[in-house]
Coordinates of C-alpha atoms in Angstrom, one line a residue:
Chain A
M21 CA 2.4 32.8 -7.3
K22 CA -0.1 30.1 -6.6
V23 CA 1.3 27.9 -3.9
S24 CA -1.2 26.4 -1.6
Y25 CA 0.3 26.4 1.9
T26 CA -2.6 24.8 3.6
E27 CA -3.5 21.9 1.4
K28 CA -4.2 18.8 3.4
Q29 CA -0.9 16.9 3.6
P30 CA -0.6 13.4 5.0
R31 CA 0.7 13.0 8.5
V32 CA 4.4 13.0 9.2
H33 CA 6.0 10.9 11.9
C34 CA 9.0 11.7 14.0
T35 CA 10.4 8.7 15.8
R36 CA 13.6 7.3 17.2
A37 CA 14.4 4.4 14.9
K38 CA 16.6 1.5 15.7
V39 CA 19.5 0.8 13.3
V40 CA 19.4 -2.8 12.2
S41 CA 22.4 -2.8 10.0
S42 CA 24.8 -0.2 8.5
R43 CA 27.4 -0.8 5.8
D44 CA 30.0 1.3 4.0
L45 CA 29.7 0.8 0.2
P46 CA 32.1 1.5 -2.6
D47 CA 32.6 5.1 -3.9
G48 CA 31.9 6.7 -0.5
F49 CA 28.4 5.5 -0.2
A50 CA 26.7 4.1 2.9
R51 CA 23.6 2.1 3.5
M52 CA 21.6 2.0 6.7
K53 CA 18.7 -0.3 7.5
L54 CA 16.2 1.0 10.2
I55 CA 13.1 -0.2 11.9
I56 CA 10.4 2.4 11.5
P57 CA 7.0 0.8 11.0
A58 CA 5.1 4.1 11.0
I59 CA 7.1 5.6 8.2
A60 CA 7.6 2.4 6.3
R61 CA 3.9 1.8 6.1
Q62 CA 3.2 5.2 4.5
A63 CA 6.3 5.6 2.3
K64 CA 5.9 6.0 -1.4
P65 CA 8.7 5.8 -4.0
G66 CA 10.5 9.0 -4.4
Q67 CA 9.8 10.3 -0.9
F68 CA 12.5 11.0 1.6
V69 CA 13.2 11.1 5.3
S70 CA 14.9 13.8 7.3
V71 CA 17.5 12.3 9.6
L72 CA 19.0 13.9 12.7
C73 CA 22.8 13.4 12.8
P74 CA 24.0 11.8 16.0
T75 CA 25.8 14.3 18.2
D76 CA 26.9 12.5 21.3
D77 CA 30.5 12.6 22.2
R78 CA 31.2 9.0 21.4
R79 CA 30.3 9.5 17.8
V80 CA 32.3 12.7 17.5
R81 CA 35.3 10.8 18.9
M82 CA 34.7 8.0 16.4
F83 CA 34.7 10.7 13.7
N84 CA 38.1 11.9 14.9
T85 CA 39.6 8.6 13.9
A86 CA 38.1 8.6 10.4
E87 CA 40.8 8.6 7.8
D88 CA 39.5 11.6 5.9
W89 CA 40.3 13.9 8.8
A90 CA 43.6 12.2 9.4
A91 CA 44.4 12.8 5.8
V92 CA 43.6 16.5 6.1
Y93 CA 45.5 17.0 9.4
R94 CA 48.2 14.4 8.7
R95 CA 47.5 13.1 12.3
K96 CA 44.5 12.7 14.4
P97 CA 43.1 16.1 15.6
A98 CA 42.6 16.5 19.3
R99 CA 38.9 16.9 18.6
A100 CA 36.7 17.0 15.6
P101 CA 36.9 20.5 14.0
G102 CA 33.7 22.5 14.4
S103 CA 30.7 21.5 16.4
P104 CA 28.3 18.6 15.8
P105 CA 25.9 19.2 12.9
L106 CA 22.5 20.8 13.7
L107 CA 20.3 20.4 10.7
R108 CA 18.6 17.2 9.7
R109 CA 19.9 15.6 6.5
P110 CA 17.3 14.8 3.8
I111 CA 17.9 11.2 2.6
S112 CA 15.8 9.4 0.0
I113 CA 14.1 6.1 0.8
H114 CA 16.1 3.4 -0.9
Q115 CA 14.0 0.4 -0.1
V116 CA 11.1 -0.5 2.1
G117 CA 11.3 -4.0 3.5
K118 CA 9.0 -6.3 5.4
N119 CA 8.4 -5.9 9.1
G120 CA 8.5 -2.1 9.0
T121 CA 12.1 -1.8 7.9
L122 CA 13.4 1.1 5.8
E123 CA 16.7 1.2 4.0
L124 CA 18.5 4.5 3.3
L125 CA 21.4 4.9 0.8
F126 CA 23.4 8.0 0.9
K127 CA 26.7 9.4 -0.2
V128 CA 29.1 10.6 2.5
I129 CA 29.8 14.2 1.5
G130 CA 30.4 16.0 4.8
R131 CA 30.4 15.8 8.5
G132 CA 26.7 15.0 9.0
T133 CA 26.6 12.1 6.5
K134 CA 29.9 10.9 7.9
L135 CA 28.5 10.7 11.4
L136 CA 25.4 8.9 10.1
S137 CA 27.6 6.4 8.3
C138 CA 29.3 5.7 11.6
L139 CA 26.1 4.4 13.2
K140 CA 26.2 0.8 14.1
S141 CA 23.4 -1.7 14.6
R142 CA 21.3 -1.3 17.7
D143 CA 22.1 2.5 17.7
H144 CA 19.1 4.8 17.5
V145 CA 18.6 7.7 15.2
D146 CA 15.8 10.3 15.1
V147 CA 13.9 10.2 11.8
L148 CA 11.2 12.5 10.4
G149 CA 9.1 11.4 7.5
P150 CA 7.9 10.4 5.0
M151 CA 8.4 13.8 3.4
G152 CA 7.7 15.1 -0.1
N153 CA 5.3 14.1 -2.8
G154 CA 7.1 11.1 -4.3
F155 CA 6.8 9.8 -7.9
D156 CA 3.3 9.9 -9.5
L157 CA 2.9 6.3 -10.8
S158 CA -0.6 6.9 -12.3
G159 CA -1.2 7.2 -16.0
R160 CA -1.6 5.0 -19.0
Y161 CA 1.9 3.8 -19.8
D162 CA 3.2 0.3 -20.0
T163 CA 7.0 0.9 -20.0
A164 CA 8.8 2.8 -17.3
I165 CA 12.3 4.1 -18.0
I166 CA 14.2 4.9 -14.9
V167 CA 17.3 7.1 -15.4
A168 CA 19.7 7.3 -12.5
G169 CA 23.1 9.0 -12.3
G170 CA 25.5 8.7 -9.4
A171 CA 23.8 9.1 -6.0
G172 CA 20.5 9.3 -8.0
I173 CA 20.4 5.5 -7.8
A174 CA 19.2 5.8 -4.2
P175 CA 15.4 6.0 -4.6
M176 CA 15.3 3.7 -7.6
P177 CA 15.0 0.2 -6.2
Y178 CA 11.8 1.0 -4.3
L179 CA 10.4 2.7 -7.5
A180 CA 11.3 -0.3 -9.7
K181 CA 9.8 -2.7 -7.2
T182 CA 6.6 -0.8 -7.0
L183 CA 6.4 -0.5 -10.8
H184 CA 7.1 -4.2 -11.2
K185 CA 4.2 -4.9 -8.8
M186 CA 2.0 -2.7 -11.0
K187 CA 2.9 -5.0 -14.0
K188 CA 4.8 -2.3 -15.9
K189 CA 7.9 -3.1 -18.0
V190 CA 10.8 -1.5 -16.2
V191 CA 14.0 -0.3 -18.0
I192 CA 16.9 0.9 -15.8
I193 CA 19.4 3.3 -17.4
A194 CA 22.1 4.0 -14.9
G195 CA 25.4 5.7 -15.1
T196 CA 28.3 6.3 -12.7
K197 CA 31.9 7.4 -12.8
D198 CA 33.7 4.2 -11.9
V199 CA 31.7 1.8 -9.6
F200 CA 28.1 1.4 -8.7
P201 CA 27.5 1.7 -5.0
I202 CA 25.0 -1.2 -5.0
D203 CA 24.8 -4.5 -6.7
M204 CA 22.8 -3.7 -9.9
S205 CA 21.6 -7.2 -10.3
L206 CA 19.1 -6.2 -7.6
F207 CA 17.1 -4.6 -10.3
S208 CA 17.0 -7.8 -12.4
S209 CA 15.0 -9.4 -9.6
F210 CA 12.3 -6.9 -10.3
G211 CA 12.2 -8.0 -13.9
A212 CA 14.0 -4.9 -15.1
E213 CA 16.0 -4.5 -18.2
L214 CA 19.4 -3.1 -17.3
L215 CA 21.4 -0.6 -19.4
L216 CA 24.5 0.6 -17.6
S217 CA 27.2 3.0 -18.3
K218 CA 30.5 4.0 -16.7
E219 CA 32.7 7.0 -17.5
T220 CA 35.8 4.8 -17.3
R221 CA 36.3 1.9 -19.6
H222 CA 34.8 -1.3 -18.2
R223 CA 33.9 -4.6 -19.8
G224 CA 30.1 -5.1 -20.2
Y225 CA 29.3 -1.4 -19.6
H226 CA 28.7 1.4 -22.1
H227 CA 31.7 3.7 -22.0
G228 CA 30.2 7.2 -21.5
L229 CA 27.2 8.8 -20.1
C230 CA 23.8 7.3 -19.2
T231 CA 22.1 10.0 -21.2
E232 CA 23.6 8.5 -24.4
L233 CA 22.1 5.2 -23.5
L234 CA 18.7 6.9 -23.0
E235 CA 19.0 8.5 -26.4
Q236 CA 19.9 5.2 -28.1
Y237 CA 17.0 3.4 -26.3
L238 CA 14.4 6.0 -27.4
D239 CA 15.7 6.0 -31.0
K240 CA 15.4 2.3 -31.0
C241 CA 11.8 2.5 -29.6
G242 CA 10.7 4.8 -32.4
R243 CA 7.9 7.4 -32.2
R244 CA 5.0 5.0 -31.9
T245 CA 6.1 3.2 -28.7
C246 CA 7.2 6.5 -27.1
H247 CA 3.6 7.2 -26.4
S248 CA 3.3 4.4 -23.9
V249 CA 6.5 5.3 -22.0
Q250 CA 6.9 7.2 -18.8
A251 CA 10.4 8.3 -17.6
F252 CA 11.6 8.9 -14.1
S253 CA 15.0 10.3 -13.3
C254 CA 17.2 11.3 -10.4
G255 CA 20.8 12.4 -10.3
P256 CA 23.1 15.4 -10.8
K257 CA 21.3 18.5 -12.1
A258 CA 23.3 18.6 -15.3
M259 CA 22.4 15.0 -16.1
Q260 CA 18.8 15.6 -15.4
H261 CA 18.8 18.6 -17.6
A262 CA 20.1 16.5 -20.4
V263 CA 17.5 13.8 -19.7
A264 CA 14.8 16.4 -19.8
K265 CA 16.0 17.6 -23.2
I266 CA 16.0 14.1 -24.6
C267 CA 12.6 13.2 -23.3
S268 CA 11.1 16.4 -24.5
K269 CA 12.5 15.8 -28.0
N270 CA 11.0 12.3 -28.0
S271 CA 7.8 13.6 -26.3
V272 CA 8.2 11.2 -23.4
P273 CA 6.7 12.4 -20.2
L274 CA 9.4 12.8 -17.5
Q275 CA 9.4 13.1 -13.7
V276 CA 12.6 14.4 -12.1
S277 CA 13.6 14.1 -8.5
L278 CA 15.6 17.1 -7.4
E279 CA 17.8 17.9 -4.4
Q280 CA 18.5 21.1 -2.6
R281 CA 20.0 22.2 0.6
M282 CA 17.2 22.0 3.2
G283 CA 16.4 23.6 6.5
C284 CA 13.3 22.3 8.1
A285 CA 12.0 19.8 5.4
M286 CA 8.5 20.7 6.6
G287 CA 7.8 23.6 4.2
A288 CA 8.2 26.2 6.9
C289 CA 11.6 27.8 6.2
M290 CA 11.4 28.3 2.4
A291 CA 15.1 27.4 2.0
C292 CA 14.9 24.5 -0.5
V293 CA 13.4 26.1 -3.5
Q294 CA 13.4 25.3 -7.2
K295 CA 12.2 27.6 -9.9
V296 CA 9.3 26.0 -11.9
L297 CA 7.0 27.2 -14.7
N298 CA 3.3 27.7 -14.4
K299 CA 0.9 27.3 -17.3
Q300 CA 1.7 30.8 -18.7
G301 CA 5.4 29.8 -19.3
Y302 CA 8.6 31.6 -18.4
S303 CA 6.9 34.9 -17.6
D304 CA 5.3 33.1 -14.7
A305 CA 8.2 31.1 -13.3
H306 CA 8.2 30.9 -9.5
N307 CA 10.0 29.3 -6.6
V308 CA 8.4 26.3 -5.0
R309 CA 9.7 24.3 -2.1
V310 CA 11.5 21.1 -3.0
C311 CA 10.6 19.5 0.4
T312 CA 6.8 19.9 0.1
E313 CA 5.9 20.6 -3.6
G314 CA 8.8 18.3 -4.6
P315 CA 11.2 16.6 -4.6
V316 CA 9.6 15.1 -7.8
F317 CA 8.7 17.6 -10.5
D318 CA 7.4 17.5 -14.0
G319 CA 10.5 17.5 -16.2
E320 CA 8.9 20.0 -18.6
K321 CA 8.2 22.5 -15.9
V322 CA 11.6 22.8 -14.2
V323 CA 13.7 25.9 -15.0
W324 CA 17.1 24.3 -15.4
N325 CA 19.5 27.1 -16.0
E326 CA 18.5 29.4 -13.2
K327 CA 20.5 32.5 -12.8
Chain B
M1083 CA 6.2 24.2 45.3
K1084 CA 4.8 21.8 42.7
N1085 CA 5.7 22.1 39.0
S1086 CA 2.1 22.7 38.2
D1087 CA 1.9 25.7 40.4
A1088 CA 4.3 27.6 38.1
N1089 CA 2.3 30.3 36.2
L1090 CA 3.8 30.6 32.7
S1091 CA 1.3 33.1 31.3
V1092 CA 2.6 36.4 30.1
N1093 CA 1.1 39.6 28.8
I1094 CA 3.2 41.1 26.0
A1095 CA 1.9 44.6 25.3
G1096 CA -1.7 43.3 25.6
I1097 CA -1.2 40.0 23.9
K1098 CA -2.1 37.5 26.6
M1099 CA -0.3 34.2 26.1
T1100 CA -0.4 31.0 28.1
S1101 CA 3.2 30.3 27.5
P1102 CA 6.3 32.6 27.3
V1103 CA 7.7 30.5 24.4
L1104 CA 7.0 31.7 20.9
T1105 CA 8.2 30.7 17.5
A1106 CA 10.4 33.1 15.7
S1107 CA 9.4 34.5 12.3
G1108 CA 10.5 32.6 9.3
T1109 CA 11.1 29.3 11.1
F1110 CA 7.5 28.3 11.6
G1111 CA 6.1 29.2 8.2
F1112 CA 2.4 30.3 8.4
A1113 CA 1.7 28.2 11.5
S1114 CA 0.1 25.2 9.7
E1115 CA 3.2 23.4 8.4
Y1116 CA 4.3 21.7 11.7
T1117 CA 0.8 20.6 12.6
R1118 CA 1.3 17.8 10.1
V1119 CA 3.7 16.1 12.5
N1120 CA 2.2 13.4 14.6
R1121 CA 2.0 14.2 18.3
F1122 CA 3.0 17.8 17.7
R1123 CA 1.6 20.0 20.5
A1124 CA 0.8 23.5 19.6
D1125 CA -0.6 24.3 23.0
D1126 CA 2.8 24.8 24.5
I1127 CA 3.5 27.6 22.1
G1128 CA 2.4 31.0 23.4
G1129 CA 2.4 32.7 20.0
V1130 CA 3.5 32.2 16.5
M1131 CA 5.4 35.0 14.6
L1132 CA 4.4 34.4 11.0
K1133 CA 6.8 34.4 8.1
G1134 CA 7.6 37.9 6.9
T1135 CA 4.8 39.1 4.7
T1136 CA 5.0 41.9 2.0
L1137 CA 2.3 43.7 0.0
E1138 CA 3.0 41.8 -3.2
P1139 CA 4.1 38.2 -3.5
R1140 CA 7.9 37.9 -3.4
E1141 CA 10.2 35.3 -5.0
G1142 CA 13.1 35.6 -2.7
N1143 CA 16.8 34.9 -3.3
P1144 CA 18.2 32.3 -5.7
P1145 CA 19.1 28.9 -4.1
P1146 CA 21.0 27.6 -2.3
R1147 CA 19.5 29.6 0.5
I1148 CA 20.8 27.7 3.6
A1149 CA 24.1 26.5 4.8
E1150 CA 25.2 25.0 8.0
T1151 CA 28.2 26.5 9.9
S1152 CA 29.8 25.6 13.2
A1153 CA 26.9 25.6 15.8
G1154 CA 24.9 27.8 13.4
V1155 CA 22.7 28.0 10.4
L1156 CA 23.2 30.6 7.7
N1157 CA 20.2 31.6 5.6
A1158 CA 19.3 34.0 2.9
I1159 CA 15.7 33.3 2.0
G1160 CA 15.0 36.9 0.9
L1161 CA 11.5 37.1 2.3
Q1162 CA 9.8 34.7 -0.1
N1163 CA 6.1 34.9 0.6
P1164 CA 2.8 34.8 -1.3
G1165 CA 1.8 38.4 -0.4
V1166 CA -0.6 39.7 2.3
E1167 CA -3.8 39.0 0.4
H1168 CA -3.1 35.3 -0.1
V1169 CA -2.1 35.0 3.6
I1170 CA -5.3 36.7 4.8
T1171 CA -7.7 35.0 2.4
E1172 CA -6.2 31.5 2.0
I1173 CA -3.9 30.6 4.8
L1174 CA -5.0 32.1 8.1
P1175 CA -8.7 31.4 7.9
S1176 CA -8.0 27.6 7.7
L1177 CA -6.2 27.8 11.0
T1178 CA -9.2 26.9 13.2
N1179 CA -8.8 25.7 16.8
F1180 CA -5.2 26.9 16.9
A1181 CA -4.2 27.8 20.4
P1182 CA -1.1 30.0 20.0
K1183 CA -1.6 33.8 19.3
L1184 CA -0.8 34.8 15.8
I1185 CA 1.6 37.7 15.3
A1186 CA 2.1 38.9 11.7
N1187 CA 5.6 39.8 10.6
V1188 CA 5.4 42.8 8.3
A1189 CA 8.0 43.8 5.7
G1190 CA 8.2 46.2 2.8
N1191 CA 10.4 48.4 0.6
T1192 CA 9.0 51.7 1.9
P1193 CA 7.3 52.9 5.1
L1194 CA 4.1 53.3 3.1
E1195 CA 4.2 49.6 2.1
Y1196 CA 4.7 48.6 5.7
G1197 CA 1.6 50.6 6.5
K1198 CA -0.5 49.0 3.8
V1199 CA 0.4 45.4 4.8
T1200 CA -0.3 46.2 8.4
K1201 CA -3.7 47.8 7.5
R1202 CA -4.7 44.6 5.7
F1203 CA -3.8 42.4 8.7
D1204 CA -5.5 44.8 11.1
E1205 CA -8.7 44.8 9.0
S1206 CA -8.8 41.0 8.7
G1207 CA -9.0 40.6 12.4
L1208 CA -7.0 37.3 12.1
V1209 CA -3.9 38.3 14.0
H1210 CA -3.3 39.4 17.6
G1211 CA -0.3 41.6 17.0
I1212 CA 2.1 43.0 14.4
E1213 CA 5.8 42.5 14.4
V1214 CA 7.6 45.1 12.2
N1215 CA 10.5 43.6 10.4
I1216 CA 13.1 46.4 10.2
S1217 CA 16.0 44.1 10.3
C1218 CA 15.9 41.5 7.5
P1219 CA 19.6 41.3 6.4
N1220 CA 18.8 39.4 3.1
V1221 CA 16.9 41.9 1.0
K1222 CA 18.3 44.7 -1.2
R1223 CA 15.7 47.2 -0.3
G1224 CA 13.8 47.8 3.0
G1225 CA 14.5 45.5 5.9
A1226 CA 17.8 46.2 7.6
L1227 CA 18.3 49.5 5.7
F1228 CA 15.6 50.9 8.0
G1229 CA 16.7 49.0 11.1
H1230 CA 20.2 50.4 11.0
D1231 CA 19.2 54.0 11.3
P1232 CA 17.1 55.5 14.2
V1233 CA 15.4 58.1 11.9
A1234 CA 14.4 55.5 9.3
S1235 CA 13.3 53.0 11.9
S1236 CA 11.1 55.7 13.5
R1237 CA 9.6 56.6 10.1
V1238 CA 8.5 52.9 9.6
I1239 CA 7.1 52.5 13.1
K1240 CA 5.2 55.7 12.8
A1241 CA 3.7 54.7 9.5
V1242 CA 2.6 51.4 11.0
R1243 CA 1.3 52.9 14.2
K1244 CA -0.9 55.2 12.3
V1245 CA -2.9 52.4 10.7
T1246 CA -3.3 49.9 13.6
S1247 CA -4.3 49.7 17.2
L1248 CA -2.9 46.2 17.5
P1249 CA 0.1 45.6 19.8
L1250 CA 3.2 46.7 17.8
I1251 CA 6.5 44.8 18.1
A1252 CA 9.6 46.1 16.5
K1253 CA 12.1 43.5 15.5
L1254 CA 15.7 44.8 15.9
S1255 CA 18.9 43.9 14.1
P1256 CA 22.1 43.0 16.0
N1257 CA 24.1 44.4 13.0
S1258 CA 23.5 48.0 13.8
T1259 CA 26.2 50.0 15.6
D1260 CA 24.0 51.2 18.4
I1261 CA 21.0 49.0 19.1
C1262 CA 19.9 51.1 22.1
S1263 CA 19.4 54.3 20.0
I1264 CA 17.2 52.2 17.5
A1265 CA 15.3 50.8 20.5
T1266 CA 14.6 54.3 21.9
A1267 CA 13.6 55.5 18.4
C1268 CA 11.1 52.6 18.0
I1269 CA 9.6 53.1 21.5
D1270 CA 9.3 56.9 21.0
S1271 CA 7.5 56.2 17.7
G1272 CA 4.9 54.0 19.2
A1273 CA 6.3 50.4 19.5
D1274 CA 4.6 48.5 22.3
A1275 CA 7.3 45.8 22.5
L1276 CA 10.6 44.9 21.0
S1277 CA 11.9 41.6 19.7
L1278 CA 15.5 40.9 19.2
I1279 CA 17.7 39.7 17.7
N1280 CA 17.3 39.1 14.0
T1281 CA 20.2 37.2 12.3
L1282 CA 23.8 38.3 12.2
Q1283 CA 25.3 38.9 8.8
G1284 CA 27.7 36.3 7.6
M1285 CA 28.9 34.2 4.7
A1286 CA 30.0 30.7 3.9
I1287 CA 32.5 29.6 1.3
D1288 CA 33.1 26.2 -0.3
S1289 CA 36.9 25.8 -0.4
E1290 CA 36.7 23.1 -3.1
T1291 CA 34.6 25.1 -5.6
R1292 CA 35.9 28.5 -4.4
C1293 CA 32.3 29.8 -4.5
P1294 CA 30.1 31.2 -1.8
I1295 CA 27.7 28.6 -0.7
L1296 CA 24.7 30.8 -0.6
G1297 CA 23.1 32.1 -3.8
N1298 CA 22.9 35.5 -2.2
V1299 CA 26.6 35.4 -1.1
C1300 CA 25.7 37.0 2.2
G1301 CA 23.2 35.5 4.7
G1302 CA 22.0 35.7 8.3
L1303 CA 23.5 33.6 11.0
S1304 CA 21.2 32.0 13.6
G1305 CA 21.4 29.0 15.9
P1306 CA 23.4 28.3 19.1
A1307 CA 26.4 30.2 17.8
V1308 CA 24.6 33.6 18.1
K1309 CA 23.2 33.1 21.7
P1310 CA 25.9 35.1 23.5
V1311 CA 25.4 38.0 21.1
A1312 CA 21.7 37.8 21.6
L1313 CA 21.9 37.8 25.3
W1314 CA 24.2 40.8 25.4
K1315 CA 21.9 42.7 23.1
V1316 CA 18.8 41.9 25.2
H1317 CA 20.7 43.0 28.3
Q1318 CA 21.8 46.2 26.7
V1319 CA 18.3 47.0 25.3
Y1320 CA 16.7 46.1 28.7
Q1321 CA 18.5 49.0 30.3
V1322 CA 16.6 51.3 27.9
T1323 CA 13.2 49.6 27.9
K1324 CA 12.8 49.1 31.7
K1325 CA 12.3 52.8 32.1
H1326 CA 9.5 52.8 29.5
R1327 CA 8.1 49.4 30.8
V1328 CA 8.3 48.0 27.3
P1329 CA 8.6 44.2 27.2
I1330 CA 11.3 42.4 25.2
I1331 CA 10.8 39.2 23.3
G1332 CA 14.3 37.6 23.4
M1333 CA 15.5 35.3 20.6
G1334 CA 18.7 34.0 19.1
G1335 CA 20.1 30.5 19.5
I1336 CA 17.5 29.3 22.1
E1337 CA 17.4 25.5 22.3
N1338 CA 16.3 24.6 25.8
A1339 CA 14.8 25.8 29.0
K1340 CA 18.1 26.9 30.4
D1341 CA 18.7 29.2 27.4
A1342 CA 15.2 30.7 27.9
I1343 CA 15.8 31.4 31.6
E1344 CA 19.1 33.1 30.7
F1345 CA 17.1 35.4 28.3
F1346 CA 14.5 36.1 31.1
L1347 CA 17.3 37.1 33.4
A1348 CA 18.9 39.3 30.8
G1349 CA 15.6 41.2 30.5
A1350 CA 13.3 39.3 28.2
S1351 CA 9.6 38.9 29.1
A1352 CA 9.1 36.2 26.6
V1353 CA 11.4 34.1 24.3
A1354 CA 11.1 32.9 20.8
V1355 CA 12.6 29.7 19.3
G1356 CA 14.0 29.9 15.8
S1357 CA 16.3 27.4 14.1
A1358 CA 16.0 24.9 16.9
M1359 CA 12.6 24.1 15.5
F1360 CA 14.3 22.6 12.5
W1361 CA 16.0 19.8 14.4
N1362 CA 13.6 19.4 17.3
Y1363 CA 10.0 19.9 16.6
R1364 CA 9.1 19.3 20.2
V1365 CA 11.4 22.0 21.5
C1366 CA 8.6 24.3 22.8
T1367 CA 7.0 21.4 24.7
E1368 CA 10.4 20.5 26.3
M1369 CA 11.1 24.1 27.1
V1370 CA 7.8 24.7 28.8
A1371 CA 8.4 21.6 31.0
G1372 CA 11.9 22.7 31.7
I1373 CA 10.9 26.2 32.7
R1374 CA 8.3 24.8 35.0
R1375 CA 10.9 22.6 36.7
W1376 CA 13.3 25.5 37.1
M1377 CA 10.6 27.8 38.6
S1378 CA 9.5 25.2 41.1
K1379 CA 13.1 24.5 42.1
H1380 CA 13.7 28.2 42.6
N1381 CA 10.3 28.8 44.1
I1382 CA 9.1 31.3 41.6
R1383 CA 5.4 31.5 40.9
R1384 CA 5.1 33.7 37.9
V1385 CA 7.5 33.7 35.0
S1386 CA 7.3 37.5 34.8
Q1387 CA 9.0 37.7 38.2
I1388 CA 12.4 36.8 36.8
T1389 CA 12.5 39.2 33.9
G1390 CA 15.7 41.3 34.3
K1391 CA 16.5 39.8 37.6
L1392 CA 20.2 39.4 36.7
K1393 CA 22.4 39.6 39.8
T1394 CA 25.5 41.7 39.8
R1395 CA 28.8 40.1 40.7
K1396 CA 29.9 41.1 44.1

């Protein structure tokens, strides 16, 4: 196992950030805008921040009134079940704005993210970041294909914007079940070509999976143009596995952004691991930390069906 | 008495530390990870217990390896580490100007392996003490299998004692039926100090998917939820160790100075912070300041004066 634990890593900041705005979005997503100049200055596309969930009583009481618990318990429980969350939640950087603002987009899946989505403007939240390696944008390609599924859309606007600034042609292939959490025309402002799919039938959208769109697009490109293409993807693991297969078939280099349950996000606890291959192939697969060596990995090196 | 008059230095079996607050094994990696955080102060940490290290590199358990429960954290890492050679040659030498004392955490499948790892650490001269992990609940072989039986525990401690003159700390499991007999066995076999508790065994289930959350099914519980258990175990073991004058490093759910004082009163000579590091990287700095304030308020000059000073109810 060749994991360098002591390689020089850039500094990480831990600050109390002020919430500028917070909004609930369709399909259980939430978006939060924060002022954190220290992190915003350093952040690269594909990196994430580790956010401490608010734990004061006021928030917990707010959480009591949320409909999801009311639905579970038929009426408001006397207090929120369980105790306030402890661990920080890893959330990818959605956009970096001017004046040191940072936008986070996340899906509300449990107690911690619910509490975060309850934050209002002028509240404060403790943020650690920027964490992880981020996407590697170097290389001789002129077209970047961005494949995003479901919550995997979160890190993509910042990536598309950065690629657009680098004068690359950007193609967004995104899929969702029913509705996109954000207004997808945002990507058009970065000069991106949009190919969208939904699993339910909608006018103007491909009916099916975004991986089908990717396959069609690459077929259309043909072998020759595939050489100058770099693909980036983020989303559910099954989707990313399919993307990796398609890209490998068309010999398109791919970078995947993965997620895993995290402990410290600093590389100390070894909780968030992913099995990846070394040069020697499967005989040498080993676990590396998603928070430090990831979250972005070479699509060819990820061991997808891990037992 | 001023806050600055409080003397926080402790001597745990010959390891002289400027602060009684340590970081527990497995939560602070190999000591270099957290130094990346801006304004992180390592000076307030008395010692760092390194991630459990084995003779050969280990891959650990399949993910997911961590789950959050009410007031607790459940983990099943399974001792993933790059092996003792890598730690000695690549990681520890790069830690220059690092104030806290380094305590290696040693694990293995057999007593012989424990001995070999310890010998390598001892020869390297890079660590100030050895913590013998006879309590890891997340591995199939070794770990807790030794720590649940006084005879097996004693075999491991003896094997390690033979190869090193460094201070030896035995890390005990709260999952054994009689922790006092294990403590006695470890002391009799040559342990200079005890650290307790390791995590409590537990599991988490996702009611939607009907699957266990952890890849290993079973994991070890830590965090504020285990503090009462830890306090009771420290109190119990202190009744045994005070006769032998063997110090205890108390750990389990410590989050602030108040928690630390409670452990001192129960019988700990030093405390270690574990999971709390995950959500508050300044926890050690805050605790040291808090302990100072408490000592000045209660007019106590040395932190060692309060070890085991639990009053009995009238």
